Backbone as a chain_set.jsonl record, in Angstrom:
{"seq": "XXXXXXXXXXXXXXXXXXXXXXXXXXXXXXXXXXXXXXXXXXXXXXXXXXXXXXXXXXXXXXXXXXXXXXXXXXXXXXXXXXXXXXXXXXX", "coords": {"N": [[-10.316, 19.934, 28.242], [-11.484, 16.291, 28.612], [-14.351, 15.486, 27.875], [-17.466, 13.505, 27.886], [-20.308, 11.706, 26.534], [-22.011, 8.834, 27.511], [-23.536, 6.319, 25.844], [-24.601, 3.883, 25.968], [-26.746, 2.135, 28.553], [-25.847, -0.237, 29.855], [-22.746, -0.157, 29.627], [-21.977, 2.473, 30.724], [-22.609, 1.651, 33.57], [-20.99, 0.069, 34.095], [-18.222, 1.448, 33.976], [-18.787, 3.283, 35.681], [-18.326, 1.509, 37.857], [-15.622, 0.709, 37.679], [-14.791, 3.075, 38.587], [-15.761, 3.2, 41.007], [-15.15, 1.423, 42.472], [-12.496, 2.452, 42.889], [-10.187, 1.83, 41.084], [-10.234, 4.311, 39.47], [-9.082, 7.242, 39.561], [-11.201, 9.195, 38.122], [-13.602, 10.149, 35.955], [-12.255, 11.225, 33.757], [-9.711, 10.104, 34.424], [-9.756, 7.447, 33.686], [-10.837, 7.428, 30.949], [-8.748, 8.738, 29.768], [-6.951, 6.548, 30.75], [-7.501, 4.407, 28.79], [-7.341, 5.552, 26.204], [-5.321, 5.449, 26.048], [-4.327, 2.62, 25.894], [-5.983, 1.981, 23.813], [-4.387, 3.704, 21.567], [-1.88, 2.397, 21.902], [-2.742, -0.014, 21.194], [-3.75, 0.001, 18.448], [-0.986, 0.897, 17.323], [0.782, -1.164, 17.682], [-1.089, -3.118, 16.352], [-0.969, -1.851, 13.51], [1.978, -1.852, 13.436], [2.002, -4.757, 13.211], [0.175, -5.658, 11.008], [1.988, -5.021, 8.908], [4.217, -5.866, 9.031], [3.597, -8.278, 8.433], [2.325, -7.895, 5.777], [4.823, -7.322, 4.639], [6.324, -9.502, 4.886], [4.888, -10.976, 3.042], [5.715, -9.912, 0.759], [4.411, -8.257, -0.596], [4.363, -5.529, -0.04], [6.952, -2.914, 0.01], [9.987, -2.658, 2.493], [10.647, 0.025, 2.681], [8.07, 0.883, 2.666], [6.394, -0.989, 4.392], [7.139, 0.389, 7.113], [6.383, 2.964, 6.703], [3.287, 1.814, 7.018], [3.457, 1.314, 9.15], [4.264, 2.751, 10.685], [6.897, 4.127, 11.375], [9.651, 5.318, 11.541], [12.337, 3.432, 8.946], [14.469, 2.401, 9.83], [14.32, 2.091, 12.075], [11.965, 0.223, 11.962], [13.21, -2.408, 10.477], [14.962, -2.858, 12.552], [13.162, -3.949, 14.495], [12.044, -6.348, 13.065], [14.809, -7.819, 13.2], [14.37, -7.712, 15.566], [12.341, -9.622, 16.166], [13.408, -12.17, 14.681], [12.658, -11.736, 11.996], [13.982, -12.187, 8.784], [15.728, -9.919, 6.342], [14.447, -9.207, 3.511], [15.808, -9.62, 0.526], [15.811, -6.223, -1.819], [15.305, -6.245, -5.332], [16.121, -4.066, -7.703]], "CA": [[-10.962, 18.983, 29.127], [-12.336, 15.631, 27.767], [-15.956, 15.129, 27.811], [-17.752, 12.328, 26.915], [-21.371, 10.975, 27.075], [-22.132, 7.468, 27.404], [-24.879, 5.991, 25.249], [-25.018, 2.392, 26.489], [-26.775, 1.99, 29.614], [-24.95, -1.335, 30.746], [-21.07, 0.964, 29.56], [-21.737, 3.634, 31.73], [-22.93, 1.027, 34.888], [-19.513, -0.699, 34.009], [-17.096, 2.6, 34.034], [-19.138, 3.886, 36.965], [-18.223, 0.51, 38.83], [-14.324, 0.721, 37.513], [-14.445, 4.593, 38.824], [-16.885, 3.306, 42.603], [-13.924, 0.546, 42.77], [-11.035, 2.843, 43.222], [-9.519, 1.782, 39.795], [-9.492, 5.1, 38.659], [-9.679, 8.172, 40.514], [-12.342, 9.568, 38.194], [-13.807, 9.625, 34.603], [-10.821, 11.871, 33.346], [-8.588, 9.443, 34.586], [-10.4, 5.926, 33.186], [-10.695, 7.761, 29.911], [-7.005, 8.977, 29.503], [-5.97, 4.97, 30.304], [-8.387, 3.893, 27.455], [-7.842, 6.102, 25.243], [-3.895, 5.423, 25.639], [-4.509, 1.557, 25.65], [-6.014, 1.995, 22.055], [-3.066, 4.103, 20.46], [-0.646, 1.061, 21.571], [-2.944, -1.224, 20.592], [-3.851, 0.434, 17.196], [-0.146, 1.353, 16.717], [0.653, -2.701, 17.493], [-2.084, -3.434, 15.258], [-0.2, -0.891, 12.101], [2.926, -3.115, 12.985], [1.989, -6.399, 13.267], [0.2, -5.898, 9.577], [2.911, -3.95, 8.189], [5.132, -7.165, 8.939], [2.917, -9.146, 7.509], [2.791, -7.819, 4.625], [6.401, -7.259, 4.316], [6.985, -11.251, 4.672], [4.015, -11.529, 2.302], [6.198, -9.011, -0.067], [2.817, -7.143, -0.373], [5.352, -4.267, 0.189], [8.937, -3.107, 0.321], [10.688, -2.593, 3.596], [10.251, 1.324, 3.111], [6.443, 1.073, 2.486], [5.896, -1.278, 5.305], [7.838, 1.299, 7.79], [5.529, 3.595, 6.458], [2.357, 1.963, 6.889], [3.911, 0.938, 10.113], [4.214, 4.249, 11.675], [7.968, 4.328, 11.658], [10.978, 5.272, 10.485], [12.854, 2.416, 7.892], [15.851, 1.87, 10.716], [13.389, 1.118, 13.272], [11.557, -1.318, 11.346], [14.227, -2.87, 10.493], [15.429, -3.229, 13.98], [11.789, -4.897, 14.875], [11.811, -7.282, 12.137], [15.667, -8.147, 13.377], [14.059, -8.327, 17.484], [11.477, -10.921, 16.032], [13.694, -13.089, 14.176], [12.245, -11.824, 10.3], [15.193, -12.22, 7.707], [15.258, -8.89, 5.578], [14.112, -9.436, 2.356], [17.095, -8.19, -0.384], [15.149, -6.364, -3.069], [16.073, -5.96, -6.437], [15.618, -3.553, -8.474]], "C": [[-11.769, 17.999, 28.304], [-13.608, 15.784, 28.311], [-16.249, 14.199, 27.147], [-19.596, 12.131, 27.234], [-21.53, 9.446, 26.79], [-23.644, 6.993, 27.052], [-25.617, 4.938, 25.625], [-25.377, 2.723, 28.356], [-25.486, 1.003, 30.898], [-23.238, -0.51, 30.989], [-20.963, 1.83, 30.717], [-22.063, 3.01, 33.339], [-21.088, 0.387, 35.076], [-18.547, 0.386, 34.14], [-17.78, 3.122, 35.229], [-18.62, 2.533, 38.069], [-16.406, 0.55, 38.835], [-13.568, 2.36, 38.571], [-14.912, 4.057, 40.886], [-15.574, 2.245, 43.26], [-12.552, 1.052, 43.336], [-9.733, 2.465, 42.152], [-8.708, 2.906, 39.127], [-9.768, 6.468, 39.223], [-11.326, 8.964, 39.679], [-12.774, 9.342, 36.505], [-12.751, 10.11, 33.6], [-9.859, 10.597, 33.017], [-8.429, 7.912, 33.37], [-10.335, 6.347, 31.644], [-9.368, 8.05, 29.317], [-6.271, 7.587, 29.172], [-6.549, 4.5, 28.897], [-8.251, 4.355, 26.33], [-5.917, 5.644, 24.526], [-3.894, 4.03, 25.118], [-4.969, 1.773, 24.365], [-4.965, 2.547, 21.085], [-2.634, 3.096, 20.397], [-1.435, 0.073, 21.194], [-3.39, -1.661, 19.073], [-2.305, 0.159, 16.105], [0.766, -0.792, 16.371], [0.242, -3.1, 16.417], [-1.51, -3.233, 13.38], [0.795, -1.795, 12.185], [2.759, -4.18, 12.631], [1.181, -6.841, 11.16], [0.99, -5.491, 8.53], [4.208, -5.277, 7.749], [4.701, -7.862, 8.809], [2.555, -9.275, 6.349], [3.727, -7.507, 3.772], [6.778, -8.782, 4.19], [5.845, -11.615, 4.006], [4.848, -10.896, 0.334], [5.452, -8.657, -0.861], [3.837, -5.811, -0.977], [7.047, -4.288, 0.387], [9.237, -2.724, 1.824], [9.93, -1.269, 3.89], [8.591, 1.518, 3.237], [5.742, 0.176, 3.949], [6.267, -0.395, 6.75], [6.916, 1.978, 7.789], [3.724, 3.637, 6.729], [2.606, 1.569, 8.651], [4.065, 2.282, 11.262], [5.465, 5.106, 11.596], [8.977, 4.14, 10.85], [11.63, 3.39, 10.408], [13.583, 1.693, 9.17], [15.039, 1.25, 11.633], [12.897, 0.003, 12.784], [12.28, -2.154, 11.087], [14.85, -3.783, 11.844], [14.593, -4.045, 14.925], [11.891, -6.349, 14.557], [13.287, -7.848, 13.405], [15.242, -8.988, 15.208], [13.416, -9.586, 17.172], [12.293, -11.849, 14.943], [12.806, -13.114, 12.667], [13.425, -11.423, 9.957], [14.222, -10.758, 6.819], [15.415, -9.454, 4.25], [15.284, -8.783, 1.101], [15.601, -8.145, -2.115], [16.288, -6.256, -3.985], [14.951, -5.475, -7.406], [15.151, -4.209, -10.202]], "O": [[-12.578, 18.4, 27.467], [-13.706, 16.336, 29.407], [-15.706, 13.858, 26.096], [-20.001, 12.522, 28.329], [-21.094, 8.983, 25.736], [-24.653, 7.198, 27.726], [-26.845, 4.873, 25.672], [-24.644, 3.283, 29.171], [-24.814, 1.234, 31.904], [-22.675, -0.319, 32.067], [-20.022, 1.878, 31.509], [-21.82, 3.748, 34.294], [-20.324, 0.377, 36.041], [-17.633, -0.181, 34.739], [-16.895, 3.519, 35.988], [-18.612, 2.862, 39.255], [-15.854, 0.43, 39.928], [-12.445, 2.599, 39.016], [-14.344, 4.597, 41.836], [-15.163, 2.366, 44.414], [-11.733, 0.412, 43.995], [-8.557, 2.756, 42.373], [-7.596, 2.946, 38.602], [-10.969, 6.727, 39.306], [-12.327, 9.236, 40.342], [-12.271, 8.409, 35.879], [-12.424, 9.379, 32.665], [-9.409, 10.189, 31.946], [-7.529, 7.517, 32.629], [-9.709, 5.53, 30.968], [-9.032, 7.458, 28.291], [-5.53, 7.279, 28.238], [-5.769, 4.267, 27.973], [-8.834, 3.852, 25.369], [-5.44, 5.561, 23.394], [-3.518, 3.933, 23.95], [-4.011, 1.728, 23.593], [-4.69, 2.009, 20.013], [-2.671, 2.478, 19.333], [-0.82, -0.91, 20.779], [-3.452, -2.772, 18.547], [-2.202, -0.335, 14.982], [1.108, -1.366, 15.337], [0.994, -3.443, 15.505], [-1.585, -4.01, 12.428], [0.839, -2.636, 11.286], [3.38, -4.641, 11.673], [1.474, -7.756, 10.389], [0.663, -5.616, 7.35], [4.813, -5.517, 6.704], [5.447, -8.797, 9.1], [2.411, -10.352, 5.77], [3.651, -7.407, 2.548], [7.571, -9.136, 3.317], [5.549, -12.776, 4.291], [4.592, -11.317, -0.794], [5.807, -8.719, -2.038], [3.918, -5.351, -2.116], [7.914, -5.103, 0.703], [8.164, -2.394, 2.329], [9.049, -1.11, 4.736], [8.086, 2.368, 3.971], [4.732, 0.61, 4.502], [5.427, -0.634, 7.617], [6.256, 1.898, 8.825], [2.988, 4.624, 6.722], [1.573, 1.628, 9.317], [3.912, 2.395, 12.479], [5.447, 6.334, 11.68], [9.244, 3.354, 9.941], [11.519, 2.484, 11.234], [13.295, 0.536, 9.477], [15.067, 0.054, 11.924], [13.313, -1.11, 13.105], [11.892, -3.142, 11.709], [15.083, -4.984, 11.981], [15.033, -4.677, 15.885], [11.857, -7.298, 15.342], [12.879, -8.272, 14.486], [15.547, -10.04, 15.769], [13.784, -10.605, 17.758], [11.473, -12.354, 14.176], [12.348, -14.158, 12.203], [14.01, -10.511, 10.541], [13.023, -10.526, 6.662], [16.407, -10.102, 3.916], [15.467, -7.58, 0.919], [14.993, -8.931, -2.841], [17.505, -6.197, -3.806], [13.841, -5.855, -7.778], [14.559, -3.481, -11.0]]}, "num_chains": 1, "name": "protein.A"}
């Protein structure tokens, strides 16, 4: 079971108003979305610099994959959705 305490006065007037609203059935709930909203927006976050420093060639393909979260093929397959040309290394 999560638990949480809330330190900020104004935070906890604001999640008590999201919860008094019918937003979220309760603090469980409001916490679960929030907590999921940060993975994808963390894991976003790991891509979006991962392919940035892959078209900075910072890194190789496999290392940006890596810092990226995800397997090589996937990345790959990202880069290809957004219109980034793969880089040919050489050894």
């Amino acid at each position: 079971m999560l638990q949480i305490e809330i330190h900020s006065r104004d935070l906890e007037k604001e999640v008590n108003a999201l919860i008094d609203a019918g937003l979220y059935a309760d603090l469980q709930a409001l916490m679960t979305d929030a907590l999921e909203k940060l993975v994808t927006t963390k894991r976003e976050s790991c891509l979006d610099a991962a392919i940035l420093l892959y078209q900075q060639q910072e890194v190789t393909l496999a290392r940006a994959a890596e810092l990226a979260g995800i397997h090589r093929f996937e990345f790959e397959a990202v880069l290809e959705t957004k219109g980034i040309s793969k880089i040919v290394e050489v050894d």
